Each structure stands twice: as structure tokens, then as C-alpha cells.
């Protein structure tokens, strides 16, 4: 029996994972990447010995990402952030960040009444049924579960750092609570050497399974046979007008990229128009050392800020150096902040840092995710499916499709869902967060 021919468009981590899984399953896979490098938003660059990711990256240890990578035999090396040196940033001052019963009771960032309220919520967090929260916004959920303003501010900050999203009026509470459950169940992993190590490892698995990888090759369109609901994939047309035949096409990219490959498709164009990308401003700093060694993490309570010394847990800096990420989560109509705004967060966390800068990079508006799981659409279960329903053989992979996870977890889970749909004829059942 002839092997199924599959064209994968896009060499980010999700596309590579789909290629590796399908090639392992016996498909004849060709991956097309328009740039000279694989990785997409998982690329890492080296400057003066420092490893720069595209903004702060973390793998959720209880999430789908590690599960899928594990199936490929990829075991990321890195470290779990420690529980010391962690602060809540409020009104320009650092306060102890509540992380357990003792720190919750001793911190001065909350009133006594708020401490009791937050303690009750966190104690029952793992038992919350997130499926019932799909059409409820995170803002509505916070307002109904917490009576005090300072309680809501702290929990909202925990949601922001877990989801990278500040638009809590749009974000589904289902996605938000599930993500916090995932974070609190097993923490996160900062990857040694940056996320390009994951890209390299998955690429190796894909190639060893027989997948072909074509770099600097732009796909111009998906070639279809038939029209309307009866349309089916025949292959892909490259920029040089050659056609590569395929039984199935997997597009690893955002909704606008999918729509552009099938010109004139009104439903895909609507998906692209309706998508709500998640963005953040980031300041990445390679320092010769830390002026204040004990301060490793700061979470904004009265603003969507975050700062972390990633090299305290992962190998991202040369000996004696420190790799620091500062981010402001953007939501709704927020405009990109100035670099000085992010520097002010560093002033609170690491006074004197400017004298130690070796390398730096500021990105005022970095895309974190291609699509927000919105309450208006039903949350995670309301996201587009991996299979394009009205075009036979067309699939999509990314952090905006499928019913499982957010960020990289969603991207890798959607790659696994494509594998099941093509090789096993069924979707992957959605996993609940560990402890949920």
C-alpha cells in the first residue's frame, strides 16, 4: 500500500512536531519552510555568549508540550524556578510573593481578609471544573469568586503570568483557570540553551523518521480539487510555480497564513479576521552579573508586568552572567510601552543593573499567541478544529486551534491531534490539567 503523502507548511516547533509524528506513522512527509532557519517563535540567537529566546519562554511540566515531546523521545534539559527570591511588585515596591500557606500569611501585599479569601480559592483550585467556564470571562470569574479588590489583583497577576494575557474581559475563564491549574500542579521548566535546542531535537527526530525538510522554500497556495464543501487537497504550489502533490496538507501558522494559502475561502478569511492575537512587550538583558543576587522574579500586581532571571534555572548565560527577561502583557487596546517603562521594572528588581549590561534586546510588540481563547466563542472548546471542516485533507497546527492548552502546549497538542486525525481517524481526547 502506498504511503500517504503529506505536505507540512511551516517549520516552527508545531510544524516540525507534526512532521515527526506523521513520518513516524509511515507517511511520506515533506516540510516546507520559507526562511533559512527552522523554529519560528522558538528560535534562539547567541549574542556575546548569551542565549536570547524570542521573549520569555517556559515549558509547563504538567502540560501537553512535554507529553508530546516525550512521545518523540525528546527530553528537554533545564531547571525549575526556585521558590526563593520571588516578589510581588506593587506601587513600585517589592513584597513577598505568596506561594504557600506561610508566605501567604506573612506577605504585606494583601490584607488579612484578602489572605483568607485567596487561601480558600487556591486550596480548591485543582478541583474546579473548567469545562463549565467556557463562556465566562476571566474578569467575570474573578468578580464572582473574590470579593476584595486586592484579592482579585493578586489572582489576576497569577493568571497573567500563566497565560501571557492581560485582556481578562475577553479571555475565557476556562482557559485561564486550566492554565493556572497546570502551572501550580508542577511549575515550569526553563530550557537549557534556549528553545532552539527543542527545535534541533525535534528536527532530528523528523529527519530520522524520513521527513524531508526544504528550507528557503515558499508555498504560494494549497492546490484544491473541486469547489465548495466537496473541495479536497491535491497538493501545494510553490513560489516557482511547481506543484508538489499531496494527499493532505498541514499548515503550521496563524489564521491569516492559513487563509492566504486558500485565496477566496470566506470561512478561512473570517477565522483570520476574528482572531485576537496575544502580544507582549519584552526587554531581554544579558548582564555580567546580578547586583542583587537574591531577587530573581517579580510579578506586577497593579500592572501587567513580569521580570525573571531565567539563567538562575537554565543555562542561558556565560559563566558569572545572568539572562533576564522583562515583559509587559498587552491586552485589548493597550499600546506598546516605551523601553523606559520596562526598565523601571528592572530598577525595582535589580537596582544598579545598567552598569552590568553586556547585551540587550527590546521588542515593543511581540506576538505571543496567534489567537486568544475567548469567552465569547466558548473558550478552548470554541477554538477552530485542527481539520478544516469544509476542505478535505487540509489541517492546521498552532497555538490557536484545538481544545487543549495554551501557548506551546496548544501548538504541540494540535500537532498530535493532526496525527490522530490522519493516522487513526479520530481526534485526540482532550486531557485535563494535572490535579484538575
Coordinates of C-alpha atoms in Angstrom, one line a residue:
X1 CA 0.0 0.0 0.0
X2 CA 1.4 3.4 -1.0
X3 CA 2.3 5.7 1.9
X4 CA 0.1 8.8 2.4
X5 CA 1.9 11.9 1.1
X6 CA 1.7 14.9 3.5
X7 CA 3.0 18.4 2.9
X8 CA 3.7 20.4 6.1
X9 CA 3.9 24.2 5.6
X10 CA 5.9 25.9 8.3
X11 CA 9.0 24.8 10.2
X12 CA 8.1 26.1 13.7
X13 CA 8.1 23.8 16.6
X14 CA 4.4 22.8 15.9
X15 CA 5.1 22.1 12.2
X16 CA 8.2 20.1 13.0
X17 CA 6.4 18.1 15.6
X18 CA 3.6 17.3 13.2
X19 CA 6.1 16.2 10.5
X20 CA 8.0 14.0 13.0
X21 CA 4.8 12.3 14.3
X22 CA 3.4 11.7 10.8
X23 CA 6.7 10.4 9.4
X24 CA 6.9 8.0 12.3
X25 CA 3.4 6.9 11.4
X26 CA 4.5 5.9 7.9
X27 CA 3.6 9.0 6.0
X28 CA 5.8 10.4 3.2
X29 CA 6.3 13.9 4.7
X30 CA 7.8 17.0 3.1
X31 CA 8.1 20.1 5.3
X32 CA 8.4 23.5 3.5
X33 CA 9.9 26.4 5.4
X34 CA 10.1 29.8 3.7
X35 CA 13.0 31.1 5.8
X36 CA 16.6 29.9 6.0
X37 CA 16.1 28.7 9.6
X38 CA 13.6 26.4 11.4
X39 CA 11.9 27.3 14.7
X40 CA 9.6 30.2 14.1
X41 CA 9.0 31.8 17.5
X42 CA 11.1 29.1 19.1
X43 CA 14.3 30.4 17.6
X44 CA 17.3 31.3 19.8
X45 CA 20.2 33.6 18.9
X46 CA 23.5 34.0 20.6
X47 CA 25.0 37.4 21.5
X48 CA 28.2 37.8 23.5
X49 CA 27.7 34.3 24.9
X50 CA 24.1 34.9 26.0
X51 CA 21.2 32.9 24.6
X52 CA 18.3 35.1 23.6
X53 CA 14.9 33.5 23.1
X54 CA 12.1 35.5 21.4
X55 CA 10.9 36.8 24.8
X56 CA 10.4 34.8 28.0
X57 CA 9.7 31.1 27.3
X58 CA 8.8 28.3 29.7
X59 CA 7.5 24.7 29.3
X60 CA 4.7 23.7 31.6
X61 CA 5.7 20.5 33.2
X62 CA 2.1 19.3 33.5
X63 CA 1.2 20.5 30.0
X64 CA 0.7 18.8 26.7
X65 CA 4.1 20.0 25.4
X66 CA 6.2 17.8 27.5
X67 CA 3.9 14.9 26.9
X68 CA 4.1 15.2 23.1
X69 CA 7.9 15.8 23.1
X70 CA 8.3 12.7 25.3
X71 CA 6.5 10.6 22.7
X72 CA 9.2 11.7 20.2
X73 CA 12.0 10.8 22.7
X74 CA 12.8 14.4 23.3
X75 CA 13.6 15.1 26.9
X76 CA 14.3 18.9 27.5
X77 CA 17.1 19.7 29.9
X78 CA 16.7 22.7 32.2
X79 CA 15.7 23.8 35.6
X80 CA 12.6 24.6 37.6
X81 CA 12.4 28.1 39.1
X82 CA 13.1 28.0 42.8
X83 CA 10.7 29.3 45.5
X84 CA 13.1 31.9 46.9
X85 CA 13.8 35.4 45.6
X86 CA 10.3 35.8 44.3
X87 CA 8.4 39.1 44.8
X88 CA 5.2 40.9 44.0
X89 CA 5.7 44.3 42.6
X90 CA 3.1 46.8 43.9
X91 CA 3.2 50.6 43.8
X92 CA 6.9 50.5 42.9
X93 CA 7.9 48.3 45.9
X94 CA 8.7 44.6 46.2
X95 CA 6.7 42.5 48.5
X96 CA 6.9 38.8 49.3
X97 CA 5.1 36.8 46.6
X98 CA 2.6 34.4 48.2
X99 CA 3.4 30.8 47.1
X100 CA 2.2 28.8 50.0
X101 CA 0.4 29.0 53.4
X102 CA 3.4 30.5 55.2
X103 CA 4.3 33.2 52.6
X104 CA 0.6 33.9 52.1
X105 CA 0.1 34.7 55.7
X106 CA 3.3 36.7 56.1
X107 CA 3.2 38.9 53.0
X108 CA 2.2 42.5 53.3
X109 CA 0.9 42.7 49.7
X110 CA -2.6 41.5 50.9
X111 CA -4.8 42.5 53.8
X112 CA -5.7 39.8 56.3
X113 CA -9.2 39.4 54.9
X114 CA -7.7 39.1 51.4
X115 CA -5.2 36.5 52.6
X116 CA -8.0 34.3 53.9
X117 CA -10.0 34.7 50.7
X118 CA -7.1 33.9 48.4
X119 CA -6.1 30.9 50.6
X120 CA -9.6 29.5 50.2
X121 CA -9.6 29.9 46.4
X122 CA -6.1 28.3 46.0
X123 CA -6.9 25.4 48.3
X124 CA -9.8 24.4 46.0
X125 CA -8.2 25.4 42.7
X126 CA -7.3 21.9 41.5
X127 CA -10.9 20.8 42.0
X128 CA -12.5 23.5 39.8
X129 CA -14.3 22.0 36.8
X130 CA -13.0 24.3 34.0
X131 CA -15.4 22.8 31.4
X132 CA -18.3 24.8 32.9
X133 CA -16.4 28.1 32.5
X134 CA -16.0 28.3 28.7
X135 CA -18.4 31.2 28.1
X136 CA -17.4 33.1 31.3
X137 CA -14.8 35.8 31.0
X138 CA -11.8 35.7 33.4
X139 CA -12.9 39.1 34.7
X140 CA -16.4 37.8 35.5
X141 CA -14.9 34.7 37.2
X142 CA -12.6 36.8 39.4
X143 CA -15.5 39.1 40.3
X144 CA -17.8 36.2 41.3
X145 CA -15.1 34.3 43.2
X146 CA -13.3 37.1 45.1
X147 CA -15.0 39.9 46.9
X148 CA -11.9 42.0 47.7
X149 CA -10.0 44.2 45.2
X150 CA -6.6 43.2 46.4
X151 CA -7.5 39.5 46.2
X152 CA -8.6 39.9 42.6
X153 CA -5.5 41.9 41.7
X154 CA -3.2 39.2 43.0
X155 CA -5.0 36.3 41.3
X156 CA -5.3 38.3 38.1
X157 CA -1.5 38.7 38.2
X158 CA -1.1 34.9 38.6
X159 CA -3.4 34.5 35.6
X160 CA -1.3 36.9 33.5
X161 CA 2.0 35.2 34.2
X162 CA 0.4 31.8 33.4
X163 CA -1.4 32.8 30.2
X164 CA 0.7 35.8 29.0
X165 CA -2.6 37.5 28.5
X166 CA -3.8 40.8 30.1
X167 CA -7.2 41.1 28.4
X168 CA -9.2 39.4 31.1
X169 CA -12.5 40.8 29.8
X170 CA -12.1 38.7 26.6
X171 CA -10.1 35.7 27.9
X172 CA -12.2 32.7 28.8
X173 CA -12.1 31.7 32.4
X174 CA -11.9 28.0 31.2
X175 CA -8.6 28.7 29.6
X176 CA -7.3 30.9 32.4
X177 CA -8.1 28.6 35.3
X178 CA -6.9 25.5 33.4
X179 CA -3.6 27.2 32.7
X180 CA -3.1 28.3 36.4
X181 CA -4.0 24.7 37.4
X182 CA -1.3 23.5 35.1
X183 CA 1.2 26.0 36.5
X184 CA 0.5 25.2 40.1
X185 CA 0.4 21.4 39.6
X186 CA 4.1 21.1 38.6
X187 CA 5.6 24.5 37.9
X188 CA 7.5 25.2 34.6
X189 CA 10.8 24.3 33.1
X190 CA 13.3 26.9 31.7
X191 CA 15.2 25.1 28.9
X192 CA 19.0 25.0 28.9
X193 CA 20.4 26.6 25.8
X194 CA 17.1 28.2 24.8
X195 CA 14.3 26.8 22.8
X196 CA 16.4 26.2 19.7
X197 CA 17.6 23.1 21.5
X198 CA 14.0 21.8 21.3
X199 CA 13.8 22.7 17.6
X200 CA 17.1 20.9 16.9
X201 CA 15.9 17.8 18.7
X202 CA 12.5 17.6 17.0
X203 CA 14.1 18.3 13.6
X204 CA 16.5 15.3 14.2
X205 CA 13.5 13.1 15.0
X206 CA 11.7 14.2 11.9
X207 CA 14.6 13.6 9.6
X208 CA 15.4 10.2 11.2
X209 CA 11.8 9.2 10.6
X210 CA 12.2 10.0 6.9
X211 CA 10.7 13.5 6.7
X212 CA 12.2 15.8 4.0
X213 CA 12.9 19.4 5.1
X214 CA 13.0 22.1 2.4
X215 CA 14.4 25.4 3.7
X216 CA 14.0 28.8 1.8
X217 CA 11.0 27.3 0.0
X218 CA 7.9 29.4 0.0
X219 CA 4.5 27.8 -0.6
X220 CA 2.2 30.1 -2.5
X221 CA -1.1 28.2 -2.3
X222 CA -2.8 25.0 -1.5
X223 CA -4.0 23.2 -4.6
X224 CA -7.6 22.0 -4.4
X225 CA -9.8 19.7 -6.5
X226 CA -13.5 20.6 -6.6
X227 CA -15.3 23.5 -5.1
X228 CA -17.4 24.3 -2.0
X229 CA -18.0 21.6 0.6
X230 CA -16.6 19.0 -1.9
X231 CA -13.2 20.6 -2.2
X232 CA -10.2 18.4 -1.4
X233 CA -6.5 18.9 -1.2
X234 CA -4.4 17.8 -4.2
X235 CA -1.1 19.4 -3.2
X236 CA 0.8 22.7 -2.8
X237 CA 2.1 25.2 -5.4
X238 CA 5.5 26.7 -4.7
X239 CA 6.6 30.2 -5.4
X240 CA 8.4 28.9 -8.6
X241 CA 5.1 27.6 -9.8
X242 CA 6.0 23.9 -9.3
X243 CA 3.3 21.7 -7.8
X244 CA 4.1 19.2 -5.1
X245 CA 1.3 16.6 -4.9
X246 CA -0.1 15.6 -1.5
X247 CA -2.9 13.6 0.0
X248 CA -3.0 16.0 3.0
X249 CA -1.7 19.4 3.8
X250 CA -0.8 20.7 7.3
X251 CA -0.4 24.4 7.7
X252 CA 1.6 25.3 10.8
X253 CA 0.9 29.0 11.2
X254 CA -1.6 31.7 12.2
X255 CA -5.1 32.1 10.8
X256 CA -4.0 34.8 8.4
X257 CA -1.4 32.4 6.9
X258 CA -3.9 29.6 6.5
X259 CA -6.4 32.0 4.8
X260 CA -3.7 33.3 2.5
X261 CA -2.9 29.8 1.2
X262 CA -6.5 29.2 0.2
X263 CA -7.5 32.5 -1.5
X264 CA -11.2 33.3 -1.8
X265 CA -12.2 30.9 1.0
X266 CA -14.7 33.1 3.0
X267 CA -14.7 30.8 6.1
X268 CA -10.9 30.9 6.5
X269 CA -10.9 34.6 5.8
X270 CA -13.4 35.0 8.6
X271 CA -11.3 33.0 11.0
X272 CA -8.4 35.3 10.2
X273 CA -10.4 38.4 10.7
X274 CA -11.9 37.2 14.0
X275 CA -8.7 36.0 15.6
X276 CA -7.4 38.0 18.5
X277 CA -3.6 37.8 18.7
X278 CA -1.9 38.0 22.1
X279 CA 1.0 40.4 22.3
X280 CA 3.6 41.5 24.8
X281 CA 6.5 43.9 25.0
X282 CA 9.8 42.4 26.1
X283 CA 13.1 43.5 27.2
X284 CA 15.9 40.9 27.3
X285 CA 19.1 41.6 29.1
X286 CA 22.4 39.8 29.2
X287 CA 24.1 41.0 32.4
X288 CA 27.7 40.4 33.6
X289 CA 26.2 39.5 37.0
X290 CA 23.3 40.4 39.3
X291 CA 23.7 43.5 41.6
X292 CA 21.1 41.9 43.9
X293 CA 21.6 38.1 43.7
X294 CA 18.6 37.2 45.9
X295 CA 16.0 38.9 43.7
X296 CA 15.1 36.5 40.9
X297 CA 11.5 37.1 40.0
X298 CA 9.0 40.0 40.2
X299 CA 5.3 39.8 39.3
X300 CA 3.3 43.0 38.8
X301 CA 0.1 43.2 41.0
X302 CA -1.1 46.6 40.0
X303 CA 0.1 46.3 36.4
X304 CA 0.7 43.6 33.7
X305 CA 4.5 43.4 34.4
X306 CA 6.8 40.4 34.8
X307 CA 10.5 40.1 35.3
X308 CA 12.6 36.9 35.7
X309 CA 16.2 35.9 35.9
X310 CA 15.9 32.9 33.6
X311 CA 19.6 32.0 33.9
X312 CA 19.1 31.2 37.6
X313 CA 17.3 28.0 36.4
X314 CA 18.6 27.4 32.9
X315 CA 21.9 27.7 31.0
X316 CA 21.4 30.8 29.0
X317 CA 24.4 32.9 30.1
X318 CA 28.2 32.6 30.2
X319 CA 29.8 31.8 33.5
X320 CA 29.1 34.5 36.0
X321 CA 26.5 36.2 33.7
X322 CA 22.7 36.5 34.1
X323 CA 20.0 36.4 31.5
X324 CA 16.9 38.4 32.5
X325 CA 13.5 38.8 30.8
X326 CA 11.2 41.6 31.4
X327 CA 7.7 41.7 29.9
X328 CA 4.6 43.7 29.8
X329 CA 1.5 41.8 28.7
X330 CA -0.6 43.8 26.3
X331 CA -4.4 43.4 26.1
X332 CA -7.3 45.0 24.3
X333 CA -6.5 48.5 23.1
X334 CA -3.1 48.7 25.0
X335 CA -0.4 50.4 23.1
X336 CA 3.2 49.2 23.1
X337 CA 5.1 50.7 26.0
X338 CA 8.4 52.5 25.8
X339 CA 11.6 50.8 26.7
X340 CA 11.9 53.0 29.7
X341 CA 8.7 51.5 31.2
X342 CA 10.2 48.1 31.2
X343 CA 13.5 49.4 32.6
X344 CA 11.6 50.7 35.6
X345 CA 10.6 47.2 36.5
X346 CA 14.3 46.2 36.5
X347 CA 15.1 49.2 38.7
X348 CA 12.8 47.7 41.3
X349 CA 14.1 44.1 40.9
X350 CA 17.8 44.8 40.3
X351 CA 18.9 48.3 41.2
X352 CA 22.2 49.1 39.5
X353 CA 21.6 46.7 36.6
X354 CA 22.5 49.3 33.9
X355 CA 26.2 49.1 34.8
X356 CA 26.2 45.4 34.1
X357 CA 24.6 45.3 30.6
X358 CA 26.5 43.3 28.1
X359 CA 23.8 42.7 25.5
X360 CA 20.1 43.7 25.3
X361 CA 17.1 43.5 23.0
X362 CA 13.8 45.4 23.2
X363 CA 10.7 44.2 21.3
X364 CA 7.8 46.6 21.8
X365 CA 5.1 44.3 20.4
X366 CA 5.9 40.6 20.2
X367 CA 3.2 38.1 19.2
X368 CA 2.9 35.6 22.0
X369 CA 0.0 33.6 20.6
X370 CA -2.0 33.8 17.3
X371 CA -5.4 33.6 19.0
X372 CA -6.9 34.3 22.4
X373 CA -9.3 31.6 23.7
X374 CA -12.3 34.0 24.1
X375 CA -15.3 33.6 26.4
X376 CA -17.5 34.9 23.5
X377 CA -16.5 31.8 21.5
X378 CA -16.8 29.3 24.3
X379 CA -13.2 29.2 25.4
X380 CA -10.9 26.3 24.5
X381 CA -13.7 24.2 23.1
X382 CA -14.7 27.1 20.8
X383 CA -11.4 27.3 19.0
X384 CA -11.1 26.2 15.4
X385 CA -10.6 22.4 15.0
X386 CA -7.3 21.1 13.5
X387 CA -9.2 19.8 10.5
X388 CA -10.6 22.4 8.2
X389 CA -14.2 21.0 8.0
X390 CA -15.1 22.2 4.5
X391 CA -11.8 21.2 2.8
X392 CA -10.9 17.6 2.8
X393 CA -7.3 16.8 3.7
X394 CA -6.5 20.3 5.0
X395 CA -5.3 20.7 8.6
X396 CA -3.9 23.4 10.7
X397 CA -1.4 23.4 13.7
X398 CA -0.8 26.2 16.1
X399 CA -1.5 27.8 19.4
X400 CA -4.9 29.0 18.3
X401 CA -6.5 25.7 17.3
X402 CA -7.7 22.6 19.1
X403 CA -9.3 22.2 22.6
X404 CA -6.2 21.6 24.6
X405 CA -3.8 24.0 26.3
X406 CA -2.4 27.4 25.5
X407 CA 0.9 28.7 24.1
X408 CA 3.4 25.9 23.1
X409 CA 1.2 23.3 24.8
X410 CA -1.6 24.1 22.3
X411 CA 0.7 24.1 19.4
X412 CA 2.2 20.7 20.2
X413 CA -1.2 19.2 21.2
X414 CA -2.7 20.3 17.8
X415 CA 0.2 18.5 16.1
X416 CA -0.7 15.4 18.0
X417 CA -4.4 15.9 17.1
X418 CA -3.5 16.0 13.4
X419 CA -1.5 12.8 13.8
X420 CA -4.6 11.1 15.3
X421 CA -6.9 12.5 12.6
X422 CA -4.8 11.3 9.7
X423 CA -3.5 8.0 11.0
X424 CA -6.1 6.9 13.5
X425 CA -9.2 8.5 12.1
X426 CA -10.1 10.3 15.3
X427 CA -9.3 13.4 17.3
X428 CA -7.2 13.2 20.4
X429 CA -9.3 13.2 23.6
X430 CA -8.6 16.4 25.5
X431 CA -6.5 15.9 28.6
X432 CA -7.4 17.6 31.8
X433 CA -4.6 19.5 33.6
X434 CA -2.8 17.5 36.3
X435 CA -4.6 17.9 39.5
X436 CA -7.7 19.2 37.8

